[in-house]
Amino acid sequence: MLIEMVIISIISLIILMIRKRKTVILSKIDIEIKGYKIIIIMAIIEITAQFLFKRFNNSNLLQILSLNWLIYLGILIIAIINIKKHYMKIFLIGTLLNFIAIITNNFKMPVLVSESLLNYKANILFLKSGQDLVHSLLTDATHFKILCDIITLPPPYPFVKAISIGDVFLLIGVFIFWQETFGNKERENA
């Protein structure tokens, strides 16, 4: 979902430039997010876990790596600490929705693999194999299906995938983050 966050950030910045009729200078923003280091640490843990999982997926130590879902606890903590910011309220909602889907489904996010995808059979086999650290195949036994990755982003979107309602909230939060960050900067300078 990192790619989608980058895309939404770019779209948000373009909209800001059109609205304000001037160039947005990223180096001039001062972002105040209390506890942001927790997110950085959690992201490093998740990236490390995914890297190790791909390299050593037959090891019994991989059960520890499945704790990568702890990044959601980090996001929850940061969102609560910074709850006065509008975008953090939206991050909190998105994180809670994803967290519910993950903890109720063996700590993996179930994915609905759409038949509209070019290689959907290969995706189903991959998810069934357990080789994905963070995802599993959505089945009849899946809990809270509505909160799982059920929204397919089909072609012509270049990074075809499924996202969840929680992901949608997180992406809206990213969009609002940029709008509020630069909007507040403009109001302070006026």
Coordinates of C-alpha atoms in Angstrom, one line a residue:
M1 CA 0.0 0.0 0.0
L2 CA 3.0 2.2 0.1
I3 CA 2.8 2.9 -3.6
E4 CA -0.8 4.0 -3.2
M5 CA 0.2 6.4 -0.4
V6 CA 2.8 7.9 -2.7
I7 CA 0.3 8.3 -5.5
I8 CA -2.3 9.9 -3.2
S9 CA 0.4 12.2 -1.8
I10 CA 1.4 13.3 -5.4
I11 CA -2.3 13.8 -6.3
S12 CA -2.9 15.8 -3.1
L13 CA 0.2 18.0 -3.8
I14 CA -0.9 18.6 -7.4
I15 CA -4.4 19.7 -6.1
L16 CA -2.8 22.0 -3.6
M17 CA -0.7 23.6 -6.3
I18 CA -3.8 24.1 -8.5
R19 CA -5.8 25.4 -5.7
K20 CA -3.2 27.8 -4.4
R21 CA -1.8 28.6 -7.8
K22 CA 1.8 28.3 -6.6
T23 CA 4.5 25.6 -6.2
V24 CA 4.4 23.5 -3.0
I25 CA 7.9 23.5 -1.5
L26 CA 8.2 20.4 0.7
S27 CA 11.3 21.6 2.4
K28 CA 9.4 24.5 4.0
I29 CA 6.9 22.4 5.9
D30 CA 7.2 21.7 9.6
I31 CA 5.3 18.5 10.5
E32 CA 4.6 17.9 14.1
I33 CA 3.6 14.4 14.9
K34 CA 4.2 13.3 18.4
G35 CA 5.8 9.8 18.7
Y36 CA 6.6 9.5 15.0
K37 CA 9.7 7.5 15.9
I38 CA 7.4 4.6 16.9
I39 CA 6.1 4.4 13.4
I40 CA 9.7 4.4 12.0
I41 CA 10.7 1.6 14.3
M42 CA 7.6 -0.4 13.5
A43 CA 8.1 0.1 9.7
I44 CA 11.7 -1.1 10.1
I45 CA 10.5 -4.2 12.0
E46 CA 7.9 -4.9 9.3
I47 CA 10.3 -4.5 6.4
T48 CA 12.9 -6.7 8.2
A49 CA 10.2 -9.3 8.9
Q50 CA 9.1 -9.4 5.2
F51 CA 12.7 -9.6 4.0
L52 CA 13.6 -12.4 6.4
F53 CA 10.4 -14.3 5.6
K54 CA 11.2 -14.3 1.9
R55 CA 14.7 -15.6 2.6
F56 CA 14.0 -18.1 5.3
N57 CA 10.4 -19.2 5.0
N58 CA 11.0 -22.7 6.2
S59 CA 12.4 -21.7 9.6
N60 CA 10.4 -22.1 12.9
L61 CA 11.7 -18.7 13.9
L62 CA 9.3 -17.3 11.3
Q63 CA 6.5 -17.4 13.9
I64 CA 8.2 -14.4 15.5
L65 CA 8.2 -12.6 12.2
S66 CA 4.4 -12.9 12.0
L67 CA 4.4 -10.2 14.7
N68 CA 4.8 -7.8 11.8
W69 CA 1.1 -6.8 12.4
L70 CA 2.4 -4.9 15.5
I71 CA 2.9 -1.9 13.1
Y72 CA -0.8 -1.4 13.5
L73 CA -0.4 -1.0 17.3
G74 CA 2.2 1.7 16.6
I75 CA -0.1 3.5 14.2
L76 CA -2.9 3.2 16.8
I77 CA -0.7 4.7 19.5
I78 CA 0.4 7.6 17.2
A79 CA -3.1 8.3 16.1
I80 CA -4.4 8.4 19.7
I81 CA -1.5 10.7 20.8
N82 CA -2.2 13.1 17.9
I83 CA -6.0 12.7 17.9
K84 CA -6.6 16.4 17.6
K85 CA -5.4 16.4 14.0
H86 CA -8.2 15.5 11.6
Y87 CA -6.1 13.2 9.5
M88 CA -5.1 11.3 12.6
K89 CA -8.8 10.6 13.4
I90 CA -9.1 9.1 9.8
F91 CA -5.8 7.1 10.3
L92 CA -7.3 5.8 13.6
I93 CA -10.5 4.6 11.9
G94 CA -8.5 3.0 9.0
T95 CA -6.1 1.3 11.3
L96 CA -8.8 0.0 13.6
L97 CA -10.7 -1.5 10.7
N98 CA -7.6 -3.2 9.3
F99 CA -6.5 -4.4 12.8
I100 CA -9.9 -6.0 13.4
A101 CA -9.6 -7.9 10.1
I102 CA -6.1 -9.0 10.9
I103 CA -6.4 -10.1 14.5
T104 CA -9.6 -12.1 13.8
N105 CA -8.1 -13.9 10.9
N106 CA -4.9 -15.5 12.4
F107 CA -3.0 -12.2 12.2
K108 CA -3.1 -12.0 8.4
M109 CA -5.2 -9.8 6.1
P110 CA -7.5 -12.0 4.0
V111 CA -7.6 -11.0 0.3
L112 CA -10.4 -11.6 -2.2
V113 CA -8.7 -12.5 -5.5
S114 CA -10.8 -11.2 -8.3
E115 CA -11.3 -13.3 -11.4
S116 CA -10.8 -10.1 -13.4
L117 CA -7.0 -10.3 -12.6
L118 CA -4.8 -11.6 -15.3
N119 CA -3.0 -14.2 -13.1
Y120 CA -5.7 -14.8 -10.5
K121 CA -5.2 -18.5 -10.3
A122 CA -1.5 -18.0 -9.5
N123 CA -2.4 -15.5 -6.8
I124 CA -4.9 -17.9 -5.2
L125 CA -2.2 -20.7 -5.2
F126 CA 0.3 -18.3 -3.7
L127 CA -2.0 -17.2 -0.9
K128 CA -3.1 -20.8 -0.2
S129 CA 0.6 -21.8 0.1
G130 CA 1.2 -19.6 3.1
Q131 CA 4.2 -17.9 1.5
D132 CA 2.9 -14.4 2.1
L133 CA 3.7 -13.1 5.6
V134 CA 0.9 -10.6 5.8
H135 CA -1.9 -11.9 3.6
S136 CA -4.1 -15.0 3.3
L137 CA -6.8 -16.1 0.9
L138 CA -10.4 -14.9 1.8
T139 CA -12.5 -18.0 2.3
D140 CA -15.9 -18.9 3.8
A141 CA -14.2 -19.2 7.2
T142 CA -12.9 -15.6 7.0
H143 CA -14.2 -13.3 9.8
F144 CA -15.3 -9.7 9.1
K145 CA -15.1 -10.2 5.3
I146 CA -16.3 -6.6 4.8
L147 CA -13.1 -5.3 6.5
C148 CA -10.7 -7.5 4.4
D149 CA -9.0 -6.7 1.1
I150 CA -12.1 -6.9 -1.0
I151 CA -11.9 -3.8 -3.2
T152 CA -10.1 -4.7 -6.4
L153 CA -8.1 -2.0 -8.1
P154 CA -8.2 -3.5 -11.7
P155 CA -6.3 -2.5 -14.8
P156 CA -5.7 0.1 -16.1
Y157 CA -4.4 0.8 -12.6
P158 CA -0.7 -0.1 -13.0
F159 CA -0.4 -1.9 -9.6
V160 CA -3.4 -4.2 -9.7
K161 CA -4.3 -5.3 -6.2
A162 CA -7.1 -5.6 -3.6
I163 CA -7.4 -3.1 -0.8
S164 CA -9.7 -2.9 2.3
I165 CA -12.1 -0.3 3.6
G166 CA -9.4 0.5 6.2
D167 CA -6.9 1.1 3.5
V168 CA -9.3 3.6 1.9
F169 CA -9.5 5.5 5.2
L170 CA -5.7 5.5 5.5
L171 CA -5.4 6.9 1.9
I172 CA -8.0 9.6 2.7
G173 CA -6.0 10.3 5.8
V174 CA -2.8 10.8 3.7
F175 CA -4.7 13.1 1.3
I176 CA -6.1 15.2 4.2
F177 CA -2.6 15.2 5.9
W178 CA -1.2 17.1 2.9
Q179 CA -4.2 19.4 2.6
E180 CA -4.1 20.3 6.3
T181 CA -0.4 20.6 6.5
F182 CA -0.1 23.2 3.7
G183 CA -3.5 24.8 4.5
N184 CA -2.4 25.4 8.1
K185 CA 1.0 26.8 6.9
E186 CA -0.9 29.2 4.6
R187 CA -3.1 30.4 7.4
E188 CA -0.1 30.9 9.7
N189 CA 1.7 33.0 7.1
A190 CA -1.4 35.2 6.4

